[in-house]
Amino acid sequence: MSDKEEKPLAESRESGDMDKEEEGEEEEEEEEYNPSFEEDRLQQSLTEGTLSWEESQEDGEGLEGKWIEKEEQIEGKEVRGEEEEMRGKEEREERWEEEETGEEEKSEEKEGSKEKGGEEEEKVEEEKEKSGEEGKDIVLEKTEESKKYETPIRVGDIVISSESSTSIYSVAGTPESSKSSLHSQSPEVSEIYQDVSMKMDSLEEAVVGSQEEIGQESEGISDQEKEEARFGKPFFPMEERQKLFQSKDLGAKESLVSTSTEDTLFQKEDDSKMYPLSLTWSFGWNSSLPVYYMREDRRILLYVCGHTAVIYNVFKNSQYHLQGHPNIISCFCVSEDRRWIATADEGPDCLIIIWDAFTGIPVHTIFDSCPEGNGIRSIAITRDSKFLATISDAENQKVCIWKWTLAVETPTCMLELPKEYGFQEHLIFNPVNNKELVSNSKTQAVYYSWFEDKGILTHSAPLLTEKTFNKLVGKFSQSVFHLKLPQILSATKEGKLVVWDIHYPWASSTSASSSAAEAEADADSASADSAVSEFPFMKPRKLVHLQKEAITVLTTIDSYIVTGDIKGNIKFYDHTFSIVNWYSNFKLGAIRTLSFSKTLPSPPTEKSNLPTDCTLRGDLFVVRNFIIGTFDATVYHMTVDGTKLEKLFVEPRDAVHAISCHPYQPLIAVGSVCGIIKVWDFEKKVYLFSRTFEKGLGVQSLTYNPEGALLGAGFTEGTVYILDAMSLENETSEPFKYSRSSVSHVSFSHDSNYMATADISFTVAVYMMVVKNGQRVWEYLARLRAHHNSIRSLLFGIHLDSNEPRLLSLGTDRFLIEYNLTKSYKDHLEVLDIHRTDQGNYPTCMIWYPPLTKELFLLICNSGYKVKLFNATTKMCRKTLLGPAYGSPIEHAQVLPVKSTLELQKRYLVFINRDKVGLQILPVDGNPHKTCAIVCHPNGVSGLALSYDGHFAFTAGGQDRSVVQWKINLGALEAAVSLGGEDLTPFYGLVSGGREGKFYRELEDYFYYSQIRTQGIDTMETRQVSEHICLSELPFVMRAIGFYPSEEKIEDMFNEIKFSEYVDTGKLIDKINLPDFLKVYLNHRPPFGNTFDGIQKSFDVLGFTNSEGKKAIQREDFLNMLLTKGEHMTEEEMFDCFATLFGLSPEGWKSEPAASCTKGPEICLEKELPEEITAEIFTTEILGLTLSNHSEQSDQ
């Protein structure tokens, strides 16, 4: 520990000694700081519970106060026995024994200490202000209601503060493996606290009772336990403490982090039943990021899959997922002892999360770490795990140092890099000095020196050109610090190594240089450039040509410098750059990452089969086992003893869009743009078989046929394969090549006699099974470009009268097209009918609605967050409902399969939107509580598949190269729905103010005013008040409450109400009550209201750019569009509308005679309307609406 860290402890003790003088007690001489005292105190701290940080702030009682109290108790005993002062080293044992035999005296002193508690709290509060920011270790508090011990929770040399609201878990415990793996000095102590509920009295009974037992065997107490006894606390192993707490029934709740071991993670219980959708497995690996070797004995790896970090146990074939990032993880790192994992993501709202690898618990989260950029590009952690360093992913990159254990949200220092340095991608700390870092871009290496006391981060970045060494240097890949010398090594894509010398200021260069002569040379060299630098800097020393192949990985381990290159070679060099050994005969792909085990290699024995190095002596080559990751997304394990290379897994190295589940087996087929199809058993999580296609063939779509015997595959360049489902061999002699663009959809008919495909050129192709020479073969039938925009769904169905297949396609052009397969022939695809599904929004997907009613429906989702039900025969829109609204509309949906007839009456819909996967309870009725969703792929979901039994959903992540398996728990969704209320209760929450709000009261008034209107406003007859209004009044009430539906939407509303009971009763409905009206209104209105942005988009499409740079429409063009485009108006209707908007018509739809203009409507409109109409003018001057400040700012 540094002097700066030691000082607050000394001050607190001196302050405690002053308190003792005031109480009239003898002082114990203050001991000098003992380097081992820190570790001893940490072990002692593990025997105590702790309280929350907030409570400690209120009471202001620190560990110093606890030490003072205990030392006062001990000194009180010294007064009673003068002989103890002559015992020397035995003094601590005598204190222990005397504390055991003097319980009554101890209790009296405790009462005395309670009386002076108020004075002590004030003094301790002052002590805390002095030492709080300079390494205060532990806080103890006493509350008025109950007294509790609070102790720092430490793991290894790390103590983490619980002050952060996101760090809900604390850390404690010091595993021996963690201690042995750290090679740095004892770190500065920071504050991590855990919340426990432990009663003081019960704890005292437990401790005192245990002291009596230990006191009987005081002669056998170890030195460490004696040191603990000095503070009046016994030493207990973790197991004994847990048994002690349980036996005394203390109700203590130990932190899972503090009591965990390396085996805790994969022993945790499955909590998937708590959530409707739970991630159970991740297929894939982001091969742009490294793989870390976490643990050798269990073969545990750490890698990233999308926005999730995966801890994979190879031997158990199990995964644990670190979930919490809302964006794709862009970089991550692990501590030297493999206890701490730091992950960072990309995006504007990026997070940095530090995880405990033993439990998978996030111990600290840093929000908005890079508010101005696109997230974090690179992250590094010091060898002692105390500090993090990050480089932002922004135009102007920033390097930040974080004291993550202090639970702070801002970096301790920050440095902005010039653009000339290039895009810095790789960052690493000096393993022997956590105040030094190095990073590099492809063209520039940067050395950083952190002066913690001054709070500054300096840097040095000499420009390196071909003239520097008169040789081609090449682009940088990675940089590391030299093992033994103050140097930095930068590898290049030319197989070379740039050696940089680190020059330290003259005042301290003698300690940094290896000799006085070298220090003098450094100083002279520095002064040659300029005056002697005040801060350390680096200069290029030499260029070492290591090999011919481009170096992609550069790292150090033990005494070796290790490189991996583009040819798959792995080479080991000593500190003089002499080669020691290499692996080059395994024909690996380009090396992406090398990660060595934290376990030191065993000494060679007679049974060892270690390779020999390439030195003249031919010594045995001893190095740790390591993990190899290649750019082709393959991960290997190398066992050095015996030179055994084991392939652990191969994942897609390119985008994954195509997934399909087998119709009655637990199989999933995954296709990648890199041309590989893999089949997995998703229940056993076992890879079964695969096929890699020739270069240039990327898999875009996959579908099993209903029998599960065939697998249809569409490729990116237009080829269509029909494969055997079990062998992936071709079912046809040659693949079909009738398309010139990517095949986006593949679908089979229910009898597997037809297969249809759709490509991104808006073309539908049909293939047919025929019998030739007694064999069933597939032939091309016909293709048709029926759409003029992208095809969103391709669907086979069944004709109810003939059981023949029917084929439908739905496009973004809003057309639903059905094809006549029976009348189609070679090269001619007959169209049966065409219907338009939407007016303003465009459709996104189409499925068959399950038979929950007597009427057969097509379910179509659109871009307006609506779900529409169309009659499967007439194509009439029968219902419009509010769909799930989770940031983007539904893009694909499937009905969850069922396995029994009992489940047919309760069906569910699984859907995906831009970045989420969700569940919807059927039938859809607009109730927002009947749906849920979770982020599955932040950069976009490209595929959805459901298991044959309905237990799992699978999502493909496209560019994140992953497929995620989700366990479906319908009970959790049903429980959430019940909390939302019944009947109309969920719908009341969708309107402002709810059931008792102003909006609903006005709706009631309009509803009953509509009854008065239909009976005549001026009538003198008795009013007949009912619960219904005529169907013809519906549009007027809708407009009165602020919703202005188009004529087509009004027609859809009428059809929805009129035919709501027709299938059951055969009667048409001509009236509607208030509850049903509310549902119709909520389901048909825009989900987010009408916004100025929507109006502006219309003007962007229809208008021209005027002299002010705004989109505008000429007055003549504006009037002409109202009369001719869309649901066009008549001249009379248009004039009446404007007369009402301009106040010329006080009431009603028709203008009053007094408001008429004798010169005709054109003259009036020319006066009222400006020559150029912008979105602002249309909104404020014509419609009379007021723009909010947000709308004005966004427009600017």
PDB file of C-alpha atoms in Angstrom, residues 106 138 150 166 198 311 402 578 587 624 734 751 771 917 1172:
ATOM      1  CA  LYS A 106     -16.695  -6.297  28.700  1.00  0.00           C
ATOM      2  CA  ILE A 138     -14.107  -0.199   5.978  1.00  0.00           C
ATOM      3  CA  GLU A 150     -20.324  -3.526   8.664  1.00  0.00           C
ATOM      4  CA  THR A 166     -26.793  -0.484 -10.205  1.00  0.00           C
ATOM      5  CA  MET A 198     -27.708  -9.415  11.272  1.00  0.00           C
ATOM      6  CA  ILE A 311     -19.402 -18.406 -20.161  1.00  0.00           C
ATOM      7  CA  TRP A 402     -11.967   4.425 -14.427  1.00  0.00           C
ATOM      8  CA  SER A 578      14.966 -15.323 -30.705  1.00  0.00           C
ATOM      9  CA  LYS A 587      -3.341 -25.694 -41.205  1.00  0.00           C
ATOM     10  CA  ARG A 624       0.575 -23.032 -20.418  1.00  0.00           C
ATOM     11  CA  GLU A 734     -29.018 -29.860 -60.389  1.00  0.00           C
ATOM     12  CA  ASP A 751     -48.932 -32.018 -49.172  1.00  0.00           C
ATOM     13  CA  VAL A 771     -43.662 -38.459 -61.443  1.00  0.00           C
ATOM     14  CA  VAL A 917     -38.906 -11.196 -29.691  1.00  0.00           C
ATOM     15  CA  GLU A1172     -46.342  28.436 -50.788  1.00  0.00           C
TER      16      GLU A1172
END
